[in-house]
CSV table of C-alpha atoms and ligand atoms in Angstrom, one decimal:
chain,number,residue,atom,x,y,z
A,1370,MET,CA,0.0,0.0,0.0
A,1371,SER,CA,2.7,2.4,1.0
A,1372,LYS,CA,4.1,1.9,-2.5
A,1373,LEU,CA,1.0,3.5,-4.1
A,1374,PRO,CA,1.6,7.0,-5.1
A,1375,ALA,CA,-0.5,9.5,-3.2
A,1376,SER,CA,-2.4,10.5,-6.3
A,1377,GLN,CA,-3.8,7.0,-6.4
A,1378,VAL,CA,-4.9,6.9,-2.8
A,1379,LYS,CA,-8.6,7.7,-2.5
A,1380,ILE,CA,-9.8,9.3,0.7
A,1381,LEU,CA,-13.4,10.1,1.7
A,1382,VAL,CA,-13.9,12.8,4.3
A,1383,VAL,CA,-17.3,12.7,6.1
A,1384,ASP,CA,-18.3,15.6,8.3
A,1385,ASP,CA,-21.4,17.7,8.7
A,1386,GLU,CA,-19.4,20.7,9.5
A,1387,ARG,CA,-18.5,22.4,6.3
A,1388,SER,CA,-15.3,24.1,7.6
A,1389,MET,CA,-13.9,20.8,8.9
A,1390,ARG,CA,-14.7,19.1,5.6
A,1391,GLU,CA,-12.9,21.9,3.7
A,1392,PHE,CA,-10.0,22.0,6.0
A,1393,LEU,CA,-9.3,18.3,5.6
A,1394,GLU,CA,-10.0,18.4,1.9
A,1395,ILE,CA,-7.4,21.1,1.3
A,1396,MET,CA,-4.9,19.6,3.6
A,1397,LEU,CA,-5.2,16.1,2.0
A,1398,ARG,CA,-5.2,17.5,-1.5
A,1399,LYS,CA,-2.0,19.3,-0.7
A,1400,GLU,CA,-0.5,16.0,0.2
A,1401,GLY,CA,-1.5,14.8,-3.3
A,1402,TYR,CA,-4.3,12.5,-2.3
A,1403,TRP,CA,-7.5,12.1,-4.3
A,1404,VAL,CA,-10.2,13.4,-2.0
A,1405,GLN,CA,-14.0,13.3,-2.0
A,1406,THR,CA,-16.3,14.7,0.7
A,1407,ALA,CA,-19.7,13.9,2.1
A,1408,ALA,CA,-21.8,16.0,4.4
A,1409,ASN,CA,-23.4,13.2,6.3
A,1410,GLY,CA,-23.3,9.4,6.8
A,1411,LYS,CA,-26.0,8.8,4.2
A,1412,GLU,CA,-24.1,10.6,1.5
A,1413,ALA,CA,-21.0,8.7,2.6
A,1414,LEU,CA,-22.6,5.3,2.4
A,1415,ASP,CA,-23.9,6.1,-1.1
A,1416,LEU,CA,-20.4,6.9,-2.2
A,1417,ILE,CA,-18.9,3.9,-0.5
A,1418,ARG,CA,-21.3,1.6,-2.2
A,1419,LYS,CA,-20.3,3.0,-5.6
A,1420,ASN,CA,-16.6,3.6,-5.2
A,1421,PHE,CA,-13.6,2.0,-3.5
A,1422,PHE,CA,-11.9,4.2,-0.9
A,1423,ASP,CA,-8.5,3.4,0.7
A,1424,LEU,CA,-9.3,5.6,3.6
A,1425,VAL,CA,-12.5,7.1,5.2
A,1426,ILE,CA,-12.2,9.8,7.8
A,1427,THR,CA,-15.5,10.3,9.5
A,1428,ASP,CA,-17.1,12.4,12.2
A,1429,ILE,CA,-19.2,10.6,14.7
A,1430,ARG,CA,-22.3,12.8,15.4
A,1431,MET,CA,-24.2,13.4,12.1
A,1432,GLU,CA,-27.8,13.2,11.0
A,1433,PRO,CA,-29.4,11.2,9.5
A,1434,VAL,CA,-26.7,8.5,9.7
A,1435,GLY,CA,-23.8,8.8,12.1
A,1436,GLY,CA,-20.1,7.9,11.9
A,1437,LEU,CA,-20.3,4.6,13.8
A,1438,GLU,CA,-22.9,3.4,11.3
A,1439,VAL,CA,-20.7,4.5,8.4
A,1440,LEU,CA,-17.8,2.5,10.0
A,1441,LYS,CA,-19.9,-0.6,10.4
A,1442,ARG,CA,-21.3,-0.6,6.9
A,1443,CYS,CA,-18.1,0.4,5.3
A,1444,LYS,CA,-16.3,-2.5,6.9
A,1445,ARG,CA,-19.1,-4.8,5.6
A,1446,VAL,CA,-19.0,-3.7,2.0
A,1447,SER,CA,-15.3,-2.9,1.9
A,1448,PRO,CA,-13.3,-4.5,4.6
A,1449,GLN,CA,-10.0,-3.3,3.2
A,1450,THR,CA,-10.9,0.4,3.7
A,1451,VAL,CA,-9.2,2.0,6.7
A,1452,VAL,CA,-11.5,4.1,8.8
A,1453,ILE,CA,-10.4,6.9,11.1
A,1454,ILE,CA,-12.9,8.4,13.4
A,1455,ILE,CA,-12.8,12.1,14.4
A,1456,SER,CA,-15.1,13.7,16.9
A,1457,ALA,CA,-15.6,16.7,19.1
A,1458,TYR,CA,-17.3,14.5,21.6
A,1459,ALA,CA,-14.4,12.4,22.7
A,1460,SER,CA,-15.5,9.8,25.2
A,1461,THR,CA,-13.8,6.6,25.9
A,1462,GLU,CA,-17.0,4.8,25.3
A,1463,THR,CA,-17.4,5.9,21.7
A,1464,ALA,CA,-13.7,5.4,21.1
A,1465,VAL,CA,-13.9,1.8,22.3
A,1466,ALA,CA,-17.1,1.1,20.3
A,1467,ALA,CA,-15.3,2.5,17.2
A,1468,MET,CA,-12.2,0.4,17.7
A,1469,ASN,CA,-14.3,-2.7,18.3
A,1470,GLU,CA,-16.1,-2.1,15.0
A,1471,GLY,CA,-12.7,-2.0,13.3
A,1472,ALA,CA,-11.8,1.6,13.3
A,1473,TYR,CA,-8.0,2.2,12.8
A,1474,ASP,CA,-7.9,5.2,15.1
A,1475,TYR,CA,-9.9,7.7,17.0
A,1476,LEU,CA,-8.9,11.4,17.0
A,1477,PRO,CA,-10.6,13.8,19.3
A,1478,LYS,CA,-11.2,17.3,17.8
A,1479,PRO,CA,-9.5,19.6,17.8
A,1480,PHE,CA,-6.4,17.9,16.4
A,1481,ASN,CA,-3.5,19.5,14.8
A,1482,ILE,CA,-2.4,18.9,11.2
A,1483,GLU,CA,0.7,17.0,12.1
A,1484,GLU,CA,-1.2,14.6,14.2
A,1485,MET,CA,-3.7,13.9,11.4
A,1486,ARG,CA,-0.9,13.6,8.9
A,1487,ALA,CA,0.9,11.0,11.0
A,1488,VAL,CA,-2.2,9.0,11.6
A,1489,ILE,CA,-3.1,8.9,7.9
A,1490,ARG,CA,0.4,7.9,6.9
A,1491,ASN,CA,0.6,5.1,9.4
A,1492,ALA,CA,-2.9,3.9,8.5
A,1493,LEU,CA,-2.0,3.6,4.9
A,1494,GLU,CA,1.3,2.0,5.5
A,1495,THR,CA,0.0,-0.6,7.9
A,1496,ARG,CA,-2.8,-1.6,5.6
A,1497,GLY,CA,-2.6,-5.1,4.2
A,1498,GLY,CA,0.0,-5.9,1.6
A,1499,GLU,CA,-0.6,-5.7,-2.2
A,1500,GLU,CA,-1.5,-9.4,-2.4
A,1501,ASP,CA,-4.5,-9.3,-0.1
A,1502,ARG,CA,-6.0,-6.2,-1.6
A,1503,PRO,CA,-9.2,-7.0,-3.4
A,1504,ALA,CA,-9.3,-7.0,-7.2
A,1505,ARG,CA,-11.7,-4.1,-7.5
A,1506,PRO,CA,-11.8,-0.8,-9.3
A,1507,GLY,CA,-9.9,2.0,-7.7
A,1508,ASP,CA,-7.4,-0.6,-6.5
A,1509,GLY,CA,-4.9,-0.9,-9.2
A,1510,PRO,CA,-6.8,0.3,-12.2
A,1511,LEU,CA,-6.7,4.0,-12.6
A,1512,HIS,CA,-9.9,5.9,-12.2
A,1513,PHE,CA,-11.2,9.3,-11.8
A,1514,GLY,CA,-14.3,9.6,-9.5
A,1515,CYS,CA,-16.8,7.2,-11.0
A,1516,LEU,CA,-14.9,7.1,-14.3
A,1517,ILE,CA,-12.8,4.0,-14.8
A,1518,GLY,CA,-10.2,3.4,-17.5
A,1519,GLU,CA,-6.4,3.5,-17.9
A,1520,SER,CA,-6.1,4.1,-21.6
A,1521,PRO,CA,-4.1,7.1,-22.7
A,1522,ALA,CA,-7.4,8.5,-24.1
A,1523,MET,CA,-9.1,8.3,-20.7
A,1524,ARG,CA,-6.1,9.7,-19.0
A,1525,LYS,CA,-6.3,12.7,-21.3
A,1526,VAL,CA,-10.0,13.0,-20.4
A,1527,TYR,CA,-9.1,13.0,-16.7
A,1528,GLU,CA,-6.5,15.7,-17.2
A,1529,LEU,CA,-9.0,17.8,-19.2
A,1530,ILE,CA,-11.6,17.4,-16.5
A,1531,GLN,CA,-9.2,18.6,-13.9
A,1532,ARG,CA,-8.2,21.6,-16.0
A,1533,VAL,CA,-11.7,22.7,-16.9
A,1534,ALA,CA,-13.0,22.2,-13.4
A,1535,ALA,CA,-11.0,25.1,-12.1
A,1536,THR,CA,-12.7,27.5,-14.5
A,1537,SER,CA,-16.3,28.6,-15.0
A,1538,SER,CA,-16.3,28.4,-18.8
A,1539,ASN,CA,-18.8,26.4,-20.7
A,1540,VAL,CA,-17.9,22.9,-21.6
A,1541,LEU,CA,-19.2,20.7,-24.4
A,1542,VAL,CA,-18.8,17.0,-23.9
A,1543,THR,CA,-19.1,14.9,-27.1
A,1544,GLY,CA,-19.0,11.2,-27.7
A,1545,GLU,CA,-21.1,8.3,-28.9
A,1546,SER,CA,-24.0,7.1,-26.9
A,1547,GLY,CA,-22.9,5.3,-23.7
A,1548,THR,CA,-19.4,6.7,-23.6
A,1549,GLY,CA,-19.9,8.3,-20.2
A,1550,LYS,CA,-20.7,11.9,-21.1
A,1551,GLU,CA,-22.9,12.4,-18.0
A,1552,LEU,CA,-20.2,10.9,-15.8
A,1553,VAL,CA,-17.7,13.3,-17.2
A,1554,ALA,CA,-20.1,16.3,-16.6
A,1555,LYS,CA,-20.6,15.1,-13.0
A,1556,ALA,CA,-16.9,14.7,-12.4
A,1557,ILE,CA,-16.2,18.3,-13.6
A,1558,HIS,CA,-18.9,19.6,-11.2
A,1559,ARG,CA,-17.4,17.6,-8.3
A,1560,GLN,CA,-14.0,18.8,-8.9
A,1561,SER,CA,-15.0,22.4,-9.4
A,1562,PRO,CA,-15.4,25.1,-6.7
A,1563,ARG,CA,-19.2,24.7,-7.3
A,1564,ARG,CA,-19.2,21.2,-5.9
A,1565,ASP,CA,-21.3,22.0,-2.9
A,1566,GLN,CA,-23.9,23.7,-5.1
A,1567,PRO,CA,-26.5,21.9,-7.2
A,1568,PHE,CA,-25.8,19.9,-10.3
A,1569,VAL,CA,-29.0,20.0,-12.4
A,1570,VAL,CA,-29.6,17.8,-15.4
A,1571,VAL,CA,-31.9,18.9,-18.2
A,1572,ASN,CA,-32.6,16.5,-21.0
A,1573,CYS,CA,-33.2,18.5,-24.1
A,1574,GLY,CA,-34.2,15.5,-26.2
A,1575,GLY,CA,-37.4,13.6,-26.4
A,1576,VAL,CA,-39.4,16.2,-24.5
A,1577,PRO,CA,-41.9,18.5,-26.3
A,1578,GLU,CA,-40.5,22.1,-26.9
A,1579,SER,CA,-43.2,23.8,-24.7
A,1580,LEU,CA,-42.4,21.5,-21.8
A,1581,ILE,CA,-38.6,22.0,-22.0
A,1582,GLU,CA,-39.1,25.8,-22.0
A,1583,SER,CA,-41.2,25.8,-18.9
A,1584,GLU,CA,-38.9,23.3,-17.2
A,1585,LEU,CA,-35.9,25.4,-18.0
A,1586,PHE,CA,-37.2,28.9,-17.3
A,1587,GLY,CA,-40.2,28.3,-15.0
A,1588,TYR,CA,-43.5,30.2,-15.3
A,1589,ARG,CA,-45.6,32.8,-13.6
A,1590,LYS,CA,-49.1,32.1,-12.3
A,1591,GLY,CA,-51.6,32.4,-15.2
A,1592,ALA,CA,-48.9,32.3,-17.9
A,1593,PHE,CA,-50.9,29.5,-19.6
A,1594,THR,CA,-53.9,27.4,-18.9
A,1595,GLY,CA,-53.1,25.2,-16.0
A,1596,ALA,CA,-50.4,27.5,-14.5
A,1597,THR,CA,-52.3,27.9,-11.3
A,1598,THR,CA,-49.1,28.8,-9.3
A,1599,SER,CA,-45.8,30.2,-10.3
A,1600,ARG,CA,-42.9,27.7,-10.6
A,1601,LYS,CA,-39.2,28.2,-10.7
A,1602,GLY,CA,-37.3,26.6,-13.6
A,1603,LEU,CA,-34.3,24.3,-13.6
A,1604,VAL,CA,-31.9,27.1,-14.5
A,1605,GLU,CA,-32.8,28.9,-11.3
A,1606,ALA,CA,-32.6,25.7,-9.4
A,1607,ALA,CA,-29.0,25.4,-10.6
A,1608,GLN,CA,-28.1,28.9,-9.1
A,1609,GLY,CA,-24.5,28.9,-8.1
A,1610,GLY,CA,-23.9,25.4,-9.4
A,1611,THR,CA,-23.8,23.6,-12.7
A,1612,LEU,CA,-26.5,23.2,-15.4
A,1613,PHE,CA,-26.0,20.0,-17.5
A,1614,LEU,CA,-27.8,20.3,-20.8
A,1615,ASP,CA,-27.9,16.8,-22.1
A,1616,GLU,CA,-28.6,15.9,-25.8
A,1617,ILE,CA,-28.2,19.6,-26.7
A,1618,GLY,CA,-28.3,18.7,-30.4
A,1619,GLU,CA,-32.0,18.0,-30.1
A,1620,LEU,CA,-32.9,21.5,-29.1
A,1621,SER,CA,-35.4,23.2,-31.4
A,1622,PRO,CA,-34.4,26.5,-33.2
A,1623,VAL,CA,-36.8,28.5,-31.0
A,1624,LEU,CA,-35.2,27.1,-27.8
A,1625,GLN,CA,-31.7,27.6,-29.2
A,1626,VAL,CA,-32.5,31.3,-29.4
A,1627,LYS,CA,-33.7,31.4,-25.8
A,1628,LEU,CA,-30.7,29.4,-24.6
A,1629,LEU,CA,-28.4,31.8,-26.4
A,1630,ARG,CA,-29.8,34.6,-24.1
A,1631,LEU,CA,-29.0,32.6,-21.1
A,1632,VAL,CA,-25.5,31.7,-22.3
A,1633,GLN,CA,-24.7,35.2,-23.4
A,1634,ASP,CA,-26.3,37.4,-20.8
A,1635,LYS,CA,-26.6,35.0,-17.9
A,1636,THR,CA,-30.2,36.1,-17.6
A,1637,ILE,CA,-33.6,34.3,-18.0
A,1638,LYS,CA,-37.2,35.3,-18.1
A,1639,MET,CA,-39.9,33.1,-16.7
A,1640,ILE,CA,-42.8,32.4,-19.0
A,1641,GLY,CA,-45.4,35.0,-18.6
A,1642,ASP,CA,-43.0,37.4,-16.9
A,1643,THR,CA,-41.3,40.6,-18.1
A,1644,VAL,CA,-38.6,40.7,-15.5
A,1645,ASP,CA,-35.1,39.4,-16.2
A,1646,ILE,CA,-33.6,37.2,-13.5
A,1647,SER,CA,-29.8,37.0,-13.5
A,1648,VAL,CA,-28.3,33.6,-12.9
A,1649,ASP,CA,-24.9,32.3,-12.0
A,1650,VAL,CA,-24.6,28.9,-13.6
A,1651,ARG,CA,-21.7,27.0,-15.3
A,1652,ILE,CA,-23.1,25.3,-18.4
A,1653,ILE,CA,-21.9,21.8,-19.4
A,1654,SER,CA,-23.7,20.5,-22.5
A,1655,ALA,CA,-23.4,17.1,-24.1
A,1656,THR,CA,-24.3,15.5,-27.4
A,1657,ASN,CA,-23.7,12.4,-29.4
A,1658,ARG,CA,-24.4,14.4,-32.6
A,1659,ASP,CA,-21.9,16.2,-34.8
A,1660,LEU,CA,-22.8,19.8,-33.9
A,1661,GLU,CA,-20.2,21.2,-36.3
A,1662,LYS,CA,-21.9,19.4,-39.1
A,1663,MET,CA,-25.3,20.6,-37.8
A,1664,VAL,CA,-24.0,24.2,-37.9
A,1665,ILE,CA,-22.9,23.7,-41.5
A,1666,GLU,CA,-26.3,22.2,-42.4
A,1667,GLY,CA,-28.0,25.1,-40.6
A,1668,THR,CA,-29.8,23.1,-38.0
A,1669,PHE,CA,-27.8,24.4,-35.0
A,1670,ARG,CA,-27.0,28.0,-34.4
A,1671,GLU,CA,-23.4,28.9,-35.0
A,1672,ASP,CA,-23.3,31.5,-32.3
A,1673,LEU,CA,-24.7,29.1,-29.7
A,1674,PHE,CA,-22.3,26.4,-30.7
A,1675,TYR,CA,-19.3,28.6,-30.2
A,1676,ARG,CA,-20.5,29.8,-26.8
A,1677,LEU,CA,-21.2,26.3,-25.6
A,1678,ASN,CA,-18.1,24.8,-27.0
A,1679,VAL,CA,-15.5,27.0,-25.2
A,1680,LEU,CA,-13.9,24.0,-23.7
A,1681,PRO,CA,-14.5,20.8,-25.7
A,1682,ILE,CA,-14.0,17.3,-24.2
A,1683,ARG,CA,-14.3,14.4,-26.6
A,1684,ILE,CA,-14.7,10.9,-25.2
A,1685,PRO,CA,-13.5,8.3,-27.6
A,1686,PRO,CA,-15.7,5.2,-28.3
A,1687,LEU,CA,-14.8,2.1,-26.3
A,1688,ARG,CA,-13.6,0.2,-29.4
A,1689,ASP,CA,-10.8,2.8,-29.7
A,1690,ARG,CA,-9.6,2.2,-26.2
A,1691,GLY,CA,-9.5,-1.6,-26.0
A,1692,GLU,CA,-7.3,-1.7,-22.9
A,1693,ASP,CA,-10.2,-0.3,-20.8
A,1694,VAL,CA,-12.5,-3.3,-21.7
A,1695,PRO,CA,-11.1,-5.8,-19.2
A,1696,ILE,CA,-10.9,-3.2,-16.5
A,1697,LEU,CA,-14.4,-2.0,-17.0
A,1698,ALA,CA,-15.7,-5.6,-17.3
A,1699,GLN,CA,-14.1,-6.5,-13.9
A,1700,HIS,CA,-15.5,-3.4,-12.4
A,1701,PHE,CA,-19.0,-4.2,-13.5
A,1702,LEU,CA,-18.6,-7.8,-12.5
A,1703,ASN,CA,-17.8,-6.6,-8.9
A,1704,LYS,CA,-20.7,-4.2,-9.0
A,1705,PHE,CA,-23.3,-6.6,-10.1
A,1706,CYS,CA,-22.1,-9.4,-7.9
A,1707,ARG,CA,-22.5,-7.0,-4.9
A,1708,GLN,CA,-25.9,-6.0,-6.2
A,1709,PHE,CA,-27.2,-9.5,-6.9
A,1710,GLY,CA,-25.4,-11.1,-3.9
A,1711,LYS,CA,-23.4,-13.5,-6.1
A,1712,ASP,CA,-19.8,-14.6,-5.8
A,1713,ILE,CA,-18.4,-14.7,-9.3
A,1714,ARG,CA,-14.7,-13.7,-9.2
A,1715,LYS,CA,-13.7,-13.9,-12.7
A,1716,ILE,CA,-14.6,-13.7,-16.4
A,1717,SER,CA,-13.3,-16.8,-18.1
A,1718,SER,CA,-10.5,-16.1,-20.6
A,1719,TYR,CA,-12.7,-17.3,-23.5
A,1720,ALA,CA,-15.4,-14.8,-22.4
A,1721,MET,CA,-12.8,-12.1,-22.1
A,1722,ASP,CA,-11.6,-13.0,-25.5
A,1723,ILE,CA,-15.0,-12.4,-27.0
A,1724,LEU,CA,-15.4,-9.1,-25.2
A,1725,ASN,CA,-11.9,-8.0,-26.4
A,1726,HIS,CA,-12.9,-8.6,-30.0
A,1727,TYR,CA,-16.3,-7.1,-29.8
A,1728,ASP,CA,-16.8,-3.5,-31.1
A,1729,PHE,CA,-19.4,-2.2,-28.6
A,1730,PRO,CA,-21.6,0.0,-30.7
A,1731,GLY,CA,-23.4,0.9,-27.4
A,1732,ASN,CA,-20.0,1.6,-25.7
A,1733,VAL,CA,-19.6,1.4,-21.9
A,1734,ARG,CA,-23.3,1.2,-21.3
A,1735,GLU,CA,-23.5,-1.9,-23.5
A,1736,LEU,CA,-20.6,-3.5,-21.8
A,1737,GLU,CA,-22.3,-2.8,-18.4
A,1738,HIS,CA,-25.5,-4.5,-19.6
A,1739,ILE,CA,-23.7,-7.5,-21.0
A,1740,ILE,CA,-22.0,-8.1,-17.7
A,1741,GLU,CA,-25.2,-7.4,-15.8
A,1742,ARG,CA,-26.9,-10.1,-17.8
A,1743,GLY,CA,-23.9,-12.4,-17.6
A,1744,VAL,CA,-23.9,-12.2,-13.8
A,1745,ALA,CA,-27.6,-12.7,-13.6
A,1746,LEU,CA,-27.5,-15.7,-15.9
A,1747,GLU,CA,-24.3,-17.3,-14.7
A,1748,SER,CA,-24.7,-20.2,-12.2
A,1749,SER,CA,-21.0,-21.2,-11.9
A,1750,SER,CA,-18.3,-19.2,-10.2
A,1751,ILE,CA,-16.9,-17.6,-13.4
A,1752,VAL,CA,-18.6,-15.9,-16.3
A,1753,LEU,CA,-18.5,-18.2,-19.2
A,1754,PRO,CA,-19.1,-17.3,-22.9
A,1755,ASP,CA,-22.5,-18.9,-22.9
A,1756,SER,CA,-23.9,-16.3,-20.5
A,1757,LEU,CA,-22.7,-13.4,-22.7
A,1758,THR,CA,-25.4,-12.1,-25.0
A,1759,LEU,CA,-24.0,-9.9,-27.6
A,1760,ALA,CA,-26.7,-8.2,-29.5
A,1761,THR,CA,-25.0,-7.2,-32.6
A,1762,TYR,CA,-22.0,-9.4,-33.0
A,1763,LYS,CA,-20.4,-8.7,-36.3
A,1764,LYS,CA,-20.6,-11.6,-38.7
A,1765,ILE,CA,-17.7,-12.3,-40.9
A,1766,ARG,CA,-18.6,-13.2,-44.4
A,1767,THR,CA,-18.7,-16.9,-44.9
A,1768,ASP,CA,-18.7,-17.2,-48.7
A,1769,SER,CA,-15.0,-17.8,-48.9
A,1770,LEU,CA,-15.3,-20.8,-46.6
A,1771,LEU,CA,-17.7,-22.9,-48.7
A,1772,PRO,CA,-16.0,-26.0,-49.9
A,1773,GLY,CA,-15.8,-26.6,-53.6
A,1774,ARG,CA,-18.0,-29.0,-55.4
A,1775,PRO,CA,-18.2,-32.3,-53.5
A,1776,THR,CA,-16.3,-35.2,-55.1
A,1777,ILE,CA,-16.0,-38.8,-54.2
A,1778,PRO,CA,-13.2,-39.5,-51.7
A,1779,PRO,CA,-9.8,-39.9,-53.2
A,1780,GLU,CA,-8.4,-43.4,-53.4
A,1781,GLY,CA,-7.4,-45.0,-50.1
A,1782,MET,CA,-9.9,-42.9,-48.0
A,1783,ASN,CA,-13.3,-43.9,-47.0
A,1784,LEU,CA,-16.2,-41.4,-46.7
A,1785,ASP,CA,-15.8,-40.8,-42.9
A,1786,GLU,CA,-12.1,-40.1,-43.2
A,1787,TYR,CA,-12.7,-37.8,-46.1
A,1788,LEU,CA,-15.5,-35.9,-44.3
A,1789,ALA,CA,-13.2,-35.6,-41.3
A,1790,GLU,CA,-10.5,-34.2,-43.4
A,1791,ILE,CA,-12.8,-31.6,-44.9
A,1792,GLU,CA,-14.2,-30.7,-41.5
A,1793,LYS,CA,-10.7,-30.2,-40.1
A,1794,LYS,CA,-9.8,-28.0,-43.0
A,1795,ILE,CA,-12.9,-25.9,-42.5
A,1796,LEU,CA,-12.1,-25.5,-38.8
A,1797,GLN,CA,-8.6,-24.4,-39.6
A,1798,GLN,CA,-9.8,-21.9,-42.2
A,1799,ALA,CA,-12.3,-20.4,-39.8
A,1800,LEU,CA,-9.6,-20.0,-37.2
A,1801,GLN,CA,-7.4,-18.4,-39.8
A,1802,GLN,CA,-10.0,-15.9,-40.8
A,1803,THR,CA,-10.8,-14.9,-37.3
A,1804,GLN,CA,-7.1,-14.6,-36.3
A,1805,GLY,CA,-7.5,-17.5,-33.9
A,1806,VAL,CA,-10.4,-16.1,-32.0
A,1807,LYS,CA,-12.4,-19.3,-31.4
A,1808,PHE,CA,-15.7,-17.7,-30.5
A,1809,LYS,CA,-15.7,-15.8,-33.7
A,1810,ALA,CA,-14.8,-18.9,-35.6
A,1811,ALA,CA,-17.7,-20.8,-34.1
A,1812,GLU,CA,-20.0,-17.9,-35.1
A,1813,LEU,CA,-18.7,-18.0,-38.5
A,1814,LEU,CA,-19.6,-21.7,-38.8
A,1815,SER,CA,-23.0,-21.1,-37.1
A,1816,ILE,CA,-22.3,-23.7,-34.4
A,1817,SER,CA,-22.2,-23.3,-30.7
A,1818,PHE,CA,-18.9,-22.5,-29.1
A,1819,ARG,CA,-19.1,-25.8,-27.1
A,1820,SER,CA,-19.5,-27.8,-30.3
A,1821,PHE,CA,-16.6,-25.9,-32.0
A,1822,ARG,CA,-14.3,-26.5,-29.1
A,1823,TYR,CA,-15.3,-30.2,-29.1
A,1824,ARG,CA,-14.3,-30.5,-32.7
A,1825,LEU,CA,-11.0,-28.7,-32.3
A,1826,ILE,CA,-10.0,-31.2,-29.6
A,1827,LYS,CA,-11.2,-34.1,-31.7
A,1828,TYR,CA,-9.0,-33.1,-34.5
A,1829,GLY,CA,-6.0,-32.2,-32.3
A,1830,LEU,CA,-6.3,-28.5,-33.0
A,1831,ALA,CA,-6.7,-27.6,-29.4
A,1832,THR,CA,-6.1,-29.2,-26.0
A,1833,GLU,CA,-8.5,-29.7,-23.2
A,1834,GLU,CA,-6.8,-27.1,-21.1
A,1835,GLU,CA,-7.0,-24.3,-23.7
B,323,ATP,N1,-15.4,5.3,-17.9
B,323,ATP,C1,-16.5,4.8,-17.3
B,323,ATP,N2,-16.3,4.1,-16.1
B,323,ATP,C2,-17.3,3.5,-15.5
B,323,ATP,N3,-18.6,3.6,-15.9
B,323,ATP,C3,-18.8,4.2,-17.1
B,323,ATP,C4,-17.8,4.8,-17.8
B,323,ATP,N4,-18.3,5.4,-18.9
B,323,ATP,C5,-19.6,5.1,-18.8
B,323,ATP,N5,-20.0,4.4,-17.8
B,323,ATP,C6,-21.3,3.9,-17.4
B,323,ATP,O1,-22.0,3.6,-18.6
B,323,ATP,C7,-23.3,4.1,-18.5
B,323,ATP,C8,-23.5,5.2,-19.6
B,323,ATP,O2,-22.8,6.4,-19.2
B,323,ATP,P1,-23.4,7.9,-19.4
B,323,ATP,O3,-24.9,7.9,-19.1
B,323,ATP,O4,-22.6,8.8,-18.8
B,323,ATP,O5,-23.2,7.9,-21.0
B,323,ATP,P2,-23.6,9.0,-22.1
B,323,ATP,O6,-22.4,9.3,-22.9
B,323,ATP,O7,-24.3,10.1,-21.4
B,323,ATP,O8,-24.7,8.2,-23.0
B,323,ATP,P3,-25.9,8.8,-23.8
B,323,ATP,O9,-25.4,9.5,-25.0
B,323,ATP,O10,-26.6,7.5,-24.3
B,323,ATP,O11,-26.7,9.6,-22.9
B,323,ATP,C9,-23.5,4.6,-17.1
B,323,ATP,O12,-24.1,3.5,-16.4
B,323,ATP,C10,-22.2,4.9,-16.6
B,323,ATP,O13,-22.1,4.7,-15.3
B,324,MG,MG1,-26.3,10.8,-21.4
């Protein structure tokens, strides 16, 4: 553990007192750690369920869920996590209770920085050795908040997130469906100085224009039939925080104009009102469409595009960052095992082979669903190819494989031997065409993987162990 660089050590700080949270956050960030904060036990437990933390520093007295409860549940879902308790109400009783539940240490408030530093360093150093660390995300594979992936492309995305987070400029996140655009938007918000303010999502697609307008800007009583009271819109709800405009490419021309006003002047008008309301929001928009092309075609306003696209972040499709596939697959495996209460440790190497050669038109979301189904269907202790259901597996053309016109067996060979010879050749050809990927070869021949493997062994083209 001590060998891990500080930037890969993930720490969660839980305290309902904002100044304490900020103090610890600043101090720990200075030391180079990756820090996240939670304002109470409930928030903390949500985070712990979704992420792996090396260390949790938690206050005791918090509503609705206190620090002892955080400690207990944290130890249940993630026994490797080190928990340090801090509290202004130091009493030997709570200290003993905390240590009994597996806390590493108990620090009464106020403590000085040096004290805290030393406790953290010791805690991280005395943690179990590398070998008994669980194979889970955050441990080993590089990640950034909820975003997992070690590919150079993802590292670049993490770097960009960090850089843009510090500013208030508008960000446009682009990428195919399921690449993680919303996660990136959230990560920017969480890293930004606005992190304690709201993060509000507006879906601009699939909702009628009139509805989006009233959702976005709100309305005054009597503005239209049915407006019996005034209602604030989502832009106002995001005051001081981040407004995430998802599927921005779907916005109608009329709404594009209204949005331009918001982006340009940082003011809005409620429907049925004449007064301008000024708002302070950082706008992150996302789309899987090619906005530049839409600008050229005249379906997206150029002025709006440039204002939204001040800082662009492009997330590459999963097929272009193959090295992330096994990491993400293992991450989702752990996630769904926890969710379904199953104990499946591994994805078989054949199954992994299939995933590594799949092109994931639905990107990370599709991989997530594949693993979810796999975990649900699998009854053994590893995920086998049979429990992977790949919706759009690319078929390779089979024409070239068809044997020529059948002839009678050559001299000295009976029909069975001859057929066996042909079958073996076909198997070899299929393997050749699929660069040795057995699953693909089976697909090519329209037989089950099991049957293909049986035949390979029969003809000495594979061994039982393979
Ligand atoms: N790098 C990643 N690490 C972990 N999970 C990811 C990653 N990228 C995407 N996901 C998961 O994949 C799913 C889709 O992600 P998200 O909703 O952010 O994609 P999107 O780009 O907004 O897709 P769409 O264009 O369809 O709205 C989510 O469940 C998300 O948690
Ligand atoms: Mg999305």
